[in-house]
Amino acid sequence: MASLNFDNRFIRELPGDPLTVNQTRQVSAAFWSTVTPTPVSQPQLIASSADAAMLLGLTPADLQQPEWVAALSGNGLLTGMSPFATCYGGHQFGNWAGQLGDGRAISLGEILHDQLRWELQLKGAGPTPYSRRADGRAVLRSSIREFLCSEAMFHLGVPTTRALSLVLTGDAIWRDMFYDGNPKAEPGAIVCRVAPSFIRFGHFQLPAMRGELSQLNQLIDFTIDRDFPHLLAEPAEQRRALWFREICTTTAKLMVEWTRVGFVHGVMNTDNMSILGLTIDYGPYGWVDNFDLHWTPNTTDAEGLRYCFGRQPAIARWNLQRLAEALATVIPDQAIFSEGLTAFDEVFALEMGNMLAAKLGWQQWQPEDSELVNRLFDLLQQVEVDMTLFFRLLADIDVYAPDLSLLAEAFYRDDLWRQYQPACSQWLNDYCARVLVEGELPVDRVARMEKVNPLYVLRNYLAQQVIEAAEQGDYQPIAELLAVLRSPYTEQPGKAAYAQKRPDWARHKPGCSMLSCSS
Ligand code: AMP
Ligand code: MG
């Protein structure tokens, strides 16, 4: 097995908690605490990602070695690993929540490979000083969802943390999934996540709120140095401005990407926002089946719809404002923040236009295209149309002889389909006229659309089917689904079952349309 090159900068360069006892506490003036994962009784590696392993110079066979299985389950450490949990705060559902921290995430260290840095982090490996009243564990269902979605997002081209492995612990844990006072024993699992950095907005907020300004300054310098090294080429007095601007623009791009593929994060609290603009913390997320800007997968958010599909960009901006307030405690020049937020608005508008044009097969976005897009979104919303299938089928439309019936498969309800046919036909005709304005070859349009409109996404019900099989001891479907999700834009022979719209039985089934935070 290749030897690993650990370089644990986070704990080497940032102040740590002097206490080493693993007990829930407030940790001040420090960014991390030493913590050892709690061993599990029967670790079993049930899935791994060859693509994520490759980032570290490893193969799936390496991960099956006993010392790796031990490391991935919290039962042992490899040479160079030095486990720790980090300290952060956050706004949850709009309210400042104080110290949160890695309650069930334990980082093992940072690996350098091919000139890139990858932090390894176990999720569900036992309690930490930040666990508050919870157990530090994760159930199999949510771990499968995090494992699969991390890799699915990567293959879709959406910035994300990665997932290396999925281990079953052999220990049962208790969860009240419906919050109805009926907890149930569920299988425990651990995902090993991989990312260049797990630093969140909340890491900056907590020291700012506590007035720990020298620590905050230290964290800013550290983050720029380690995670934004290209900024070191800029004059020192401009670095922080460029840094904040980049956080704003990568976050804006991430919001465009989530919109493109129909992903709803579900819990966009500031502690779940990556400083690198990565999708992070897969919890009660969901994939849009029928296009619905008001849809949220998170049952806790069903009333407020704070984190619904259509509000994600506005929430991201709100979160950036909270980050700005935190940074403003040590960065006096307020213009830096207004300029960063303006950059968010500009990049979001520009990239959103480019993305929509590509999704619809147009070469270039024109301001007057908004009318056609708004009309489409209204129709998709009213008629209950499968977002993923709709855009794939739209590519097959002959723009010289538009035939609405080719799109029928994407519609969920016969009654609405009949009722809205005239409006849909009118839209389709206008759409085709818009395509023809550009005078391009049809094959070029189709190629452009198929690059941005996935055929296979991690539909909620597909994940649920794999989870139910795994809970019965059958792990093969996890690997099969991952194999399909590795090429989301290419039609794969024999895989039609993975590209179907949500079946009726899944419409209101827990796990398929409603996800609980209890995980
Ligand atoms: P989330 O909204 O899932 O990202 O979690 C919010 C906070 O709760 C974070 O600080 C987590 O570490 C913590 N947390 C969630 N679940 C658990 C758990 N089972 N044990 C310990 N901490 C948890
Ligand atoms: Mg979180």
Coordinates of C-alpha atoms and ligand atoms in Angstrom, one line a residue:
M1 CA 0.0 0.0 0.0
A2 CA 1.2 3.5 -0.8
S3 CA 2.4 5.5 2.1
L4 CA 0.5 8.5 3.0
N5 CA 1.9 12.0 3.4
F6 CA 0.1 13.6 6.3
D7 CA 0.5 17.3 6.9
N8 CA -1.9 18.3 9.6
R9 CA -1.9 22.1 9.3
F10 CA -5.2 22.8 11.0
I11 CA -4.1 21.5 14.3
R12 CA -0.5 22.5 13.9
E13 CA -1.1 26.2 13.1
L14 CA -4.3 27.1 14.9
P15 CA -4.9 27.2 18.6
G16 CA -6.4 24.1 20.2
D17 CA -8.3 23.3 23.3
P18 CA -5.9 22.5 26.2
L19 CA -8.4 20.0 27.7
T20 CA -8.3 16.5 26.2
V21 CA -11.1 14.8 28.1
N22 CA -13.9 13.8 25.8
Q23 CA -16.7 15.7 27.6
T24 CA -19.3 18.1 26.3
R25 CA -18.2 21.7 27.0
Q26 CA -17.8 25.3 25.7
V27 CA -14.4 25.7 24.1
S28 CA -13.2 29.2 23.9
A29 CA -10.2 30.8 22.1
A30 CA -9.5 27.6 20.3
F31 CA -10.6 26.0 17.0
W32 CA -10.2 22.3 17.8
S33 CA -10.1 19.7 20.5
T34 CA -8.2 16.4 20.5
V35 CA -10.7 13.6 20.4
T36 CA -10.3 9.8 19.7
P37 CA -13.1 8.1 17.8
T38 CA -15.0 5.6 19.9
P39 CA -14.5 2.0 18.8
V40 CA -17.4 0.1 17.2
S41 CA -18.1 -3.6 17.7
Q42 CA -18.2 -5.1 14.2
P43 CA -17.0 -2.8 11.5
Q44 CA -17.8 -3.8 7.9
L45 CA -16.9 -1.8 4.9
I46 CA -20.0 -1.9 2.7
A47 CA -19.2 0.6 0.0
S48 CA -16.3 2.7 -1.2
S49 CA -15.7 5.2 -3.9
A50 CA -12.8 4.3 -6.3
D51 CA -12.8 7.9 -7.5
A52 CA -12.4 9.3 -4.0
A53 CA -9.7 6.8 -3.2
M54 CA -7.8 7.8 -6.2
L55 CA -7.5 11.4 -4.9
L56 CA -5.4 9.9 -2.1
G57 CA -3.4 7.6 -4.4
L58 CA -5.4 4.6 -3.1
T59 CA -7.5 1.8 -4.6
P60 CA -10.7 0.2 -3.2
A61 CA -8.6 -2.9 -2.4
D62 CA -6.4 -0.7 -0.2
L63 CA -9.4 0.3 1.8
Q64 CA -10.3 -3.3 2.5
Q65 CA -7.0 -3.9 4.3
P66 CA -7.7 -4.4 8.0
E67 CA -5.8 -1.3 9.1
W68 CA -7.8 0.8 6.7
V69 CA -11.1 -0.7 7.8
A70 CA -10.1 0.0 11.4
A71 CA -9.2 3.7 10.5
L72 CA -12.5 4.2 8.6
S73 CA -14.6 2.8 11.4
G74 CA -12.8 4.7 14.3
N75 CA -11.2 1.5 15.6
G76 CA -7.6 2.5 14.9
L77 CA -5.3 5.1 13.5
L78 CA -2.8 5.0 10.6
T79 CA 0.6 6.5 11.1
G80 CA 0.3 10.3 10.7
M81 CA -3.3 10.5 11.7
S82 CA -4.1 12.8 14.6
P83 CA -7.8 13.0 15.3
F84 CA -9.6 16.2 16.2
A85 CA -13.0 17.9 16.2
T86 CA -13.4 21.5 15.4
C87 CA -15.2 24.4 17.1
Y88 CA -17.8 26.5 15.2
G89 CA -21.0 28.3 15.7
G90 CA -23.9 29.2 13.4
H91 CA -27.2 30.7 12.6
Q92 CA -29.8 27.9 12.6
F93 CA -33.1 28.8 10.8
G94 CA -32.2 32.4 11.1
N95 CA -31.3 32.5 14.8
W96 CA -27.8 32.6 16.3
A97 CA -27.3 29.3 18.0
G98 CA -24.0 29.8 19.7
Q99 CA -21.4 27.1 19.8
L100 CA -22.2 24.0 17.7
G101 CA -19.0 22.4 16.4
D102 CA -18.2 18.9 15.1
G103 CA -20.6 17.0 17.2
R104 CA -20.3 13.8 15.3
A105 CA -17.5 14.6 12.8
I106 CA -13.9 13.7 13.7
S107 CA -11.1 14.7 11.3
L108 CA -8.3 12.2 11.0
G109 CA -5.8 14.5 9.4
E110 CA -4.8 16.2 6.1
I111 CA -3.1 14.2 3.3
L112 CA -1.0 15.7 0.6
H113 CA -1.2 13.8 -2.7
D114 CA -0.4 15.0 -6.2
Q115 CA 0.1 18.5 -4.8
L116 CA -3.4 18.6 -3.4
R117 CA -4.6 18.6 0.2
W118 CA -7.3 16.3 1.4
E119 CA -8.7 16.3 4.9
L120 CA -10.3 13.0 6.0
Q121 CA -13.2 13.2 8.3
L122 CA -15.3 10.5 9.9
K123 CA -19.0 11.3 10.4
G124 CA -20.6 9.2 13.1
A125 CA -17.5 8.0 14.9
G126 CA -18.7 8.8 18.4
P127 CA -19.1 11.8 20.7
T128 CA -16.8 14.8 20.8
P129 CA -16.7 17.9 23.1
Y130 CA -19.2 19.4 20.7
S131 CA -21.8 16.7 20.8
R132 CA -24.0 18.5 23.3
R133 CA -26.7 16.0 24.3
A134 CA -26.4 13.8 21.2
D135 CA -24.5 10.6 20.7
G136 CA -22.1 11.4 18.0
R137 CA -23.4 8.6 15.8
A138 CA -25.1 8.4 12.4
V139 CA -27.7 5.9 11.2
L140 CA -27.2 3.8 8.1
R141 CA -30.0 5.5 6.1
S142 CA -28.5 9.0 6.4
S143 CA -25.0 7.6 5.9
I144 CA -26.0 5.9 2.6
R145 CA -27.6 9.2 1.6
E146 CA -24.4 11.2 2.3
F147 CA -22.1 8.7 0.7
L148 CA -24.1 8.4 -2.5
C149 CA -25.0 12.1 -2.9
S150 CA -21.4 13.3 -2.3
E151 CA -20.2 11.2 -5.2
A152 CA -23.3 11.8 -7.4
M153 CA -22.8 15.6 -7.0
F154 CA -19.1 15.3 -8.0
H155 CA -19.9 13.4 -11.1
L156 CA -22.6 16.0 -12.0
G157 CA -19.9 18.6 -11.8
V158 CA -21.3 20.3 -8.7
P159 CA -18.7 21.4 -6.1
T160 CA -19.0 19.1 -3.1
T161 CA -17.2 17.3 -0.3
R162 CA -16.4 13.7 -1.3
A163 CA -17.1 10.4 0.3
L164 CA -14.4 7.7 0.5
S165 CA -16.1 4.9 2.4
L166 CA -19.2 3.7 4.1
V167 CA -18.8 1.4 7.1
L168 CA -21.5 -0.4 9.1
T169 CA -20.6 -0.3 12.8
G170 CA -22.4 -3.3 14.0
D171 CA -23.9 -1.2 16.8
A172 CA -27.5 -0.2 17.0
I173 CA -28.4 3.4 17.7
W174 CA -31.7 4.9 18.8
R175 CA -33.5 7.5 16.7
D176 CA -37.0 9.0 16.9
M177 CA -37.3 9.5 13.1
F178 CA -40.8 11.0 13.3
Y179 CA -40.3 13.0 16.5
D180 CA -43.4 11.3 17.8
G181 CA -41.9 9.7 21.0
N182 CA -41.3 6.3 19.4
P183 CA -37.6 5.9 19.1
K184 CA -36.4 2.9 17.1
A185 CA -33.1 1.0 17.1
E186 CA -31.4 1.5 13.8
P187 CA -28.0 0.3 12.4
G188 CA -25.2 2.7 12.9
A189 CA -22.7 3.6 10.1
I190 CA -19.8 5.9 9.4
V191 CA -18.9 7.8 6.3
C192 CA -15.4 9.0 5.7
R193 CA -15.7 12.4 4.0
V194 CA -12.9 14.0 2.0
A195 CA -12.4 17.6 1.2
P196 CA -9.6 20.2 0.8
S197 CA -11.1 22.0 3.8
F198 CA -14.1 21.6 6.1
I199 CA -14.0 25.2 7.2
R200 CA -17.5 26.7 7.5
F201 CA -18.9 30.2 7.8
G202 CA -19.6 29.3 11.4
H203 CA -15.9 28.9 12.2
F204 CA -15.5 32.7 11.7
Q205 CA -18.8 33.6 13.3
L206 CA -18.1 32.0 16.7
P207 CA -14.9 33.9 17.6
A208 CA -16.4 37.1 16.2
M209 CA -19.5 36.7 18.4
R210 CA -17.3 36.0 21.4
G211 CA -14.9 39.0 20.8
E212 CA -12.0 36.6 20.3
L213 CA -10.6 38.9 17.6
S214 CA -7.0 37.8 17.6
Q215 CA -8.1 34.2 17.0
L216 CA -10.4 35.4 14.3
N217 CA -7.6 37.2 12.6
Q218 CA -5.5 34.0 12.9
L219 CA -8.2 31.9 11.3
I220 CA -8.6 34.3 8.4
D221 CA -4.9 34.3 7.7
F222 CA -4.7 30.5 8.0
T223 CA -7.7 30.0 5.7
I224 CA -6.2 32.3 3.0
D225 CA -2.8 30.7 3.3
R226 CA -4.0 27.0 3.2
D227 CA -7.3 27.1 1.3
F228 CA -6.8 30.1 -1.1
P229 CA -3.1 29.9 -1.8
H230 CA -3.5 31.7 -5.2
L231 CA -4.4 34.9 -3.2
L232 CA -0.9 34.9 -1.8
A233 CA 0.3 36.3 -5.1
E234 CA -1.9 39.4 -4.5
P235 CA -0.7 42.5 -2.6
A236 CA -1.2 41.8 1.2
E237 CA -3.5 44.8 1.6
Q238 CA -5.9 43.5 -1.0
R239 CA -6.0 39.8 0.0
R240 CA -8.9 39.9 2.4
A241 CA -11.1 41.8 0.0
L242 CA -10.3 39.4 -2.8
W243 CA -10.9 36.5 -0.4
F244 CA -14.4 37.7 0.7
R245 CA -15.2 38.4 -2.9
E246 CA -14.2 34.9 -3.9
I247 CA -16.3 33.3 -1.2
C248 CA -19.3 35.3 -2.5
T249 CA -18.7 34.3 -6.1
T250 CA -18.1 30.6 -5.5
T251 CA -21.2 30.5 -3.3
A252 CA -23.2 32.2 -6.1
K253 CA -22.0 29.6 -8.6
L254 CA -22.9 26.8 -6.2
M255 CA -26.5 28.2 -6.0
V256 CA -26.7 28.2 -9.8
E257 CA -25.5 24.6 -9.9
W258 CA -28.0 23.4 -7.3
T259 CA -30.7 25.1 -9.4
R260 CA -29.4 23.4 -12.5
V261 CA -29.6 19.9 -11.2
G262 CA -32.6 20.3 -8.9
F263 CA -30.9 19.8 -5.6
V264 CA -32.4 21.1 -2.3
H265 CA -29.9 21.1 0.6
G266 CA -32.6 21.3 3.3
V267 CA -30.6 22.9 6.1
M268 CA -28.7 25.9 4.8
N269 CA -27.7 27.1 8.3
T270 CA -24.5 29.1 8.4
D271 CA -22.7 26.2 10.0
N272 CA -23.5 24.1 6.9
M273 CA -21.9 26.6 4.5
S274 CA -18.4 25.8 3.2
I275 CA -15.9 28.5 2.9
L276 CA -14.9 26.9 -0.4
G277 CA -18.4 27.0 -1.9
L278 CA -18.7 23.2 -1.6
T279 CA -21.9 21.4 -0.9
I280 CA -21.4 20.2 2.6
D281 CA -23.4 18.3 5.3
Y282 CA -25.8 16.1 3.5
G283 CA -28.8 15.7 5.8
P284 CA -32.4 16.0 4.9
Y285 CA -31.6 17.1 1.4
G286 CA -33.7 16.1 -1.6
W287 CA -33.9 16.1 -5.4
V288 CA -36.7 17.9 -7.1
D289 CA -39.0 15.5 -8.8
N290 CA -41.9 17.6 -10.0
F291 CA -40.5 21.1 -10.5
D292 CA -41.6 23.1 -7.5
L293 CA -39.8 26.2 -6.2
H294 CA -41.6 25.9 -2.9
W295 CA -40.6 22.3 -2.2
T296 CA -38.5 21.4 0.8
P297 CA -37.5 17.9 1.7
N298 CA -36.9 18.8 5.4
T299 CA -40.0 18.1 7.6
T300 CA -38.6 20.6 10.2
D301 CA -38.9 23.3 7.5
A302 CA -42.3 22.3 6.1
E303 CA -44.1 25.3 7.8
G304 CA -41.6 28.0 7.1
L305 CA -40.2 26.9 3.8
R306 CA -37.1 28.9 4.7
Y307 CA -34.8 26.5 2.8
C308 CA -37.1 25.5 -0.1
F309 CA -35.8 25.1 -3.7
G310 CA -36.5 28.6 -4.9
R311 CA -35.1 30.4 -1.9
Q312 CA -31.7 28.8 -1.8
P313 CA -29.9 31.7 -3.6
A314 CA -31.5 34.3 -1.3
I315 CA -30.6 32.3 1.8
A316 CA -27.0 31.9 0.6
R317 CA -26.8 35.7 0.3
W318 CA -28.3 36.1 3.8
N319 CA -25.6 33.7 5.1
L320 CA -22.9 35.7 3.4
Q321 CA -24.2 38.8 5.1
R322 CA -23.8 37.0 8.5
L323 CA -20.3 36.0 7.5
A324 CA -19.6 39.6 6.5
E325 CA -20.8 40.8 9.9
A326 CA -18.4 38.4 11.6
L327 CA -15.5 39.4 9.5
A328 CA -16.3 43.1 9.9
T329 CA -15.2 42.8 13.6
V330 CA -11.6 42.7 12.3
I331 CA -11.9 44.2 8.8
P332 CA -12.7 47.8 9.2
D333 CA -13.2 48.6 5.5
Q334 CA -17.0 48.1 5.0
A335 CA -16.7 48.6 1.3
I336 CA -15.1 45.1 1.1
F337 CA -18.4 43.6 2.1
S338 CA -20.7 45.6 -0.1
E339 CA -18.5 44.9 -3.0
G340 CA -18.4 41.2 -2.3
L341 CA -22.2 41.0 -2.0
T342 CA -22.5 43.0 -5.3
A343 CA -20.2 40.4 -6.9
F344 CA -22.5 37.7 -5.6
D345 CA -25.5 39.4 -7.3
E346 CA -23.6 40.0 -10.5
V347 CA -22.1 36.5 -10.8
F348 CA -25.3 34.9 -9.8
A349 CA -27.3 36.8 -12.5
L350 CA -24.7 36.1 -15.2
E351 CA -24.1 32.4 -14.4
M352 CA -27.8 31.8 -13.9
G353 CA -28.5 33.2 -17.4
N354 CA -25.7 31.1 -18.9
M355 CA -26.9 28.0 -17.1
L356 CA -30.5 28.5 -18.2
A357 CA -29.5 29.1 -21.8
A358 CA -27.4 25.9 -21.8
K359 CA -30.3 23.9 -20.2
L360 CA -32.6 25.2 -22.9
G361 CA -30.1 24.7 -25.6
W362 CA -29.5 28.3 -26.5
Q363 CA -26.0 29.5 -27.4
Q364 CA -26.4 32.8 -25.5
W365 CA -28.6 34.2 -22.9
Q366 CA -30.5 37.3 -23.9
P367 CA -32.2 39.6 -21.4
E368 CA -35.6 39.1 -23.1
D369 CA -35.3 35.3 -22.5
S370 CA -36.6 35.9 -19.0
E371 CA -40.1 36.0 -20.3
L372 CA -39.9 32.6 -21.8
V373 CA -38.2 31.1 -18.8
N374 CA -40.6 32.6 -16.3
R375 CA -43.5 31.3 -18.4
L376 CA -41.9 27.9 -18.4
F377 CA -41.3 27.9 -14.7
D378 CA -44.9 28.9 -14.0
L379 CA -46.1 26.1 -16.3
L380 CA -43.8 23.4 -14.8
Q381 CA -44.9 24.5 -11.3
Q382 CA -48.7 24.4 -12.2
V383 CA -48.7 21.2 -14.3
E384 CA -46.5 19.0 -12.1
V385 CA -43.7 18.1 -14.5
D386 CA -40.6 16.1 -13.7
M387 CA -37.8 18.5 -13.9
T388 CA -35.0 16.1 -14.9
L389 CA -37.1 14.2 -17.5
F390 CA -38.5 17.4 -19.0
F391 CA -35.2 18.9 -19.9
R392 CA -33.9 15.6 -21.3
L393 CA -37.0 15.2 -23.5
L394 CA -36.9 18.8 -24.6
A395 CA -33.6 18.1 -26.3
D396 CA -35.3 15.6 -28.5
I397 CA -37.9 18.1 -29.8
D398 CA -37.6 18.8 -33.5
V399 CA -37.6 22.5 -33.5
Y400 CA -38.9 22.6 -37.1
A401 CA -41.9 20.5 -36.2
P402 CA -42.5 20.7 -32.4
D403 CA -44.6 17.9 -31.0
L404 CA -45.7 18.3 -27.4
S405 CA -46.6 14.7 -27.0
L406 CA -42.9 13.8 -26.9
L407 CA -42.8 15.5 -23.5
A408 CA -45.8 13.6 -22.1
E409 CA -43.7 11.2 -20.2
A410 CA -42.4 14.0 -17.9
F411 CA -45.9 14.9 -16.7
Y412 CA -47.2 13.5 -13.4
R413 CA -50.9 14.1 -13.8
D414 CA -53.1 13.3 -16.7
D415 CA -55.8 15.8 -15.7
L416 CA -53.3 18.7 -15.5
W417 CA -51.6 17.5 -18.7
R418 CA -54.9 17.7 -20.6
Q419 CA -55.9 21.0 -19.0
Y420 CA -52.6 22.7 -19.8
Q421 CA -51.9 21.3 -23.2
P422 CA -52.8 24.6 -25.1
A423 CA -50.5 26.7 -22.8
C424 CA -47.7 24.1 -23.1
S425 CA -48.0 24.0 -26.9
Q426 CA -47.9 27.7 -27.1
W427 CA -44.8 27.8 -24.9
L428 CA -43.1 25.0 -27.0
N429 CA -43.8 26.9 -30.2
D430 CA -42.3 30.0 -28.8
Y431 CA -39.3 28.1 -27.5
C432 CA -38.6 26.5 -30.9
A433 CA -38.9 29.9 -32.5
R434 CA -36.3 31.2 -30.0
V435 CA -34.0 28.3 -30.8
L436 CA -34.3 29.0 -34.6
V437 CA -33.2 32.6 -34.1
E438 CA -29.7 31.4 -33.4
G439 CA -29.7 29.4 -36.7
E440 CA -27.6 26.6 -35.3
L441 CA -27.4 22.9 -36.3
P442 CA -29.8 20.8 -34.2
V443 CA -27.1 18.4 -33.2
D444 CA -25.1 21.2 -31.5
R445 CA -28.1 22.2 -29.5
V446 CA -28.8 18.6 -28.4
A447 CA -25.1 18.2 -27.4
R448 CA -25.1 21.3 -25.4
M449 CA -28.3 20.3 -23.5
E450 CA -27.1 16.8 -22.7
K451 CA -24.0 18.2 -21.1
V452 CA -25.9 20.2 -18.5
N453 CA -29.2 18.2 -18.2
P454 CA -28.5 15.0 -16.3
L455 CA -30.5 11.9 -17.0
Y456 CA -29.7 10.1 -13.8
V457 CA -29.9 12.0 -10.5
L458 CA -30.1 10.6 -7.0
R459 CA -33.9 10.6 -6.9
N460 CA -35.2 10.4 -3.3
Y461 CA -37.0 7.2 -3.9
L462 CA -34.0 5.5 -5.6
A463 CA -31.9 6.3 -2.5
Q464 CA -34.8 5.0 -0.3
Q465 CA -34.9 1.7 -2.2
V466 CA -31.2 1.2 -1.7
I467 CA -31.5 2.0 2.0
E468 CA -34.3 -0.5 2.4
A469 CA -32.2 -3.2 0.8
A470 CA -29.2 -2.3 2.9
E471 CA -31.3 -2.5 6.1
Q472 CA -32.1 -6.1 5.0
G473 CA -28.3 -6.8 4.6
D474 CA -28.1 -6.4 0.8
Y475 CA -25.4 -3.8 0.0
Q476 CA -25.0 -4.5 -3.7
P477 CA -27.6 -2.0 -4.8
I478 CA -25.5 0.8 -3.3
A479 CA -22.6 0.0 -5.6
E480 CA -25.0 -0.4 -8.6
L481 CA -26.6 2.9 -8.0
L482 CA -23.2 4.6 -7.6
A483 CA -22.1 3.0 -10.9
V484 CA -25.0 4.6 -12.7
L485 CA -24.5 8.0 -11.0
R486 CA -20.9 8.1 -12.2
S487 CA -22.1 9.0 -15.7
P488 CA -25.2 11.1 -15.1
Y489 CA -25.3 12.7 -18.5
T490 CA -24.8 9.6 -20.7
E491 CA -27.7 7.2 -21.4
Q492 CA -26.6 3.8 -20.2
P493 CA -28.0 0.6 -21.7
G494 CA -30.2 -1.4 -19.3
K495 CA -30.4 1.4 -16.8
A496 CA -33.8 2.9 -17.7
A497 CA -35.1 2.0 -14.3
Y498 CA -32.8 4.7 -12.8
A499 CA -34.2 7.4 -15.1
Q500 CA -37.9 7.1 -14.3
K501 CA -40.0 9.8 -12.7
R502 CA -41.0 9.2 -9.1
P503 CA -43.6 6.4 -8.9
D504 CA -46.9 7.1 -7.2
W505 CA -46.1 5.0 -4.1
A506 CA -43.2 7.3 -3.3
R507 CA -45.2 10.6 -3.5
H508 CA -45.7 10.9 0.2
K509 CA -43.6 8.2 1.6
P510 CA -41.1 9.2 4.4
G511 CA -37.6 9.1 3.1
C512 CA -38.9 9.8 -0.4
S513 CA -40.6 13.1 -0.2
M514 CA -40.1 14.0 3.5
L515 CA -36.9 13.7 5.3
S516 CA -36.3 14.0 9.0
C517 CA -33.4 15.8 10.6
S518 CA -33.1 12.8 12.9
S519 CA -30.2 11.1 11.4
Ligands
AMP1 P1 -26.6 19.6 11.2 O1 -27.7 20.6 11.1 O2 -27.0 18.2 11.0 O3 -25.4 20.0 10.4 O4 -26.1 19.6 12.7 C1 -26.1 20.7 13.6 C2 -25.2 20.5 14.8 O5 -25.7 19.3 15.5 C3 -23.8 20.2 14.4 O6 -23.0 20.8 15.4 C4 -23.7 18.7 14.5 O7 -22.4 18.3 14.8 C5 -24.6 18.4 15.7 N1 -25.2 17.0 15.6 C6 -26.1 16.5 14.7 N2 -26.4 15.2 15.0 C7 -25.6 14.9 16.0 C8 -25.3 13.6 16.7 N3 -26.0 12.5 16.5 N4 -24.4 13.7 17.7 C9 -23.7 14.8 18.0 N5 -23.9 15.9 17.4 C10 -24.8 16.0 16.4
MG2 MG -23.9 20.6 10.0

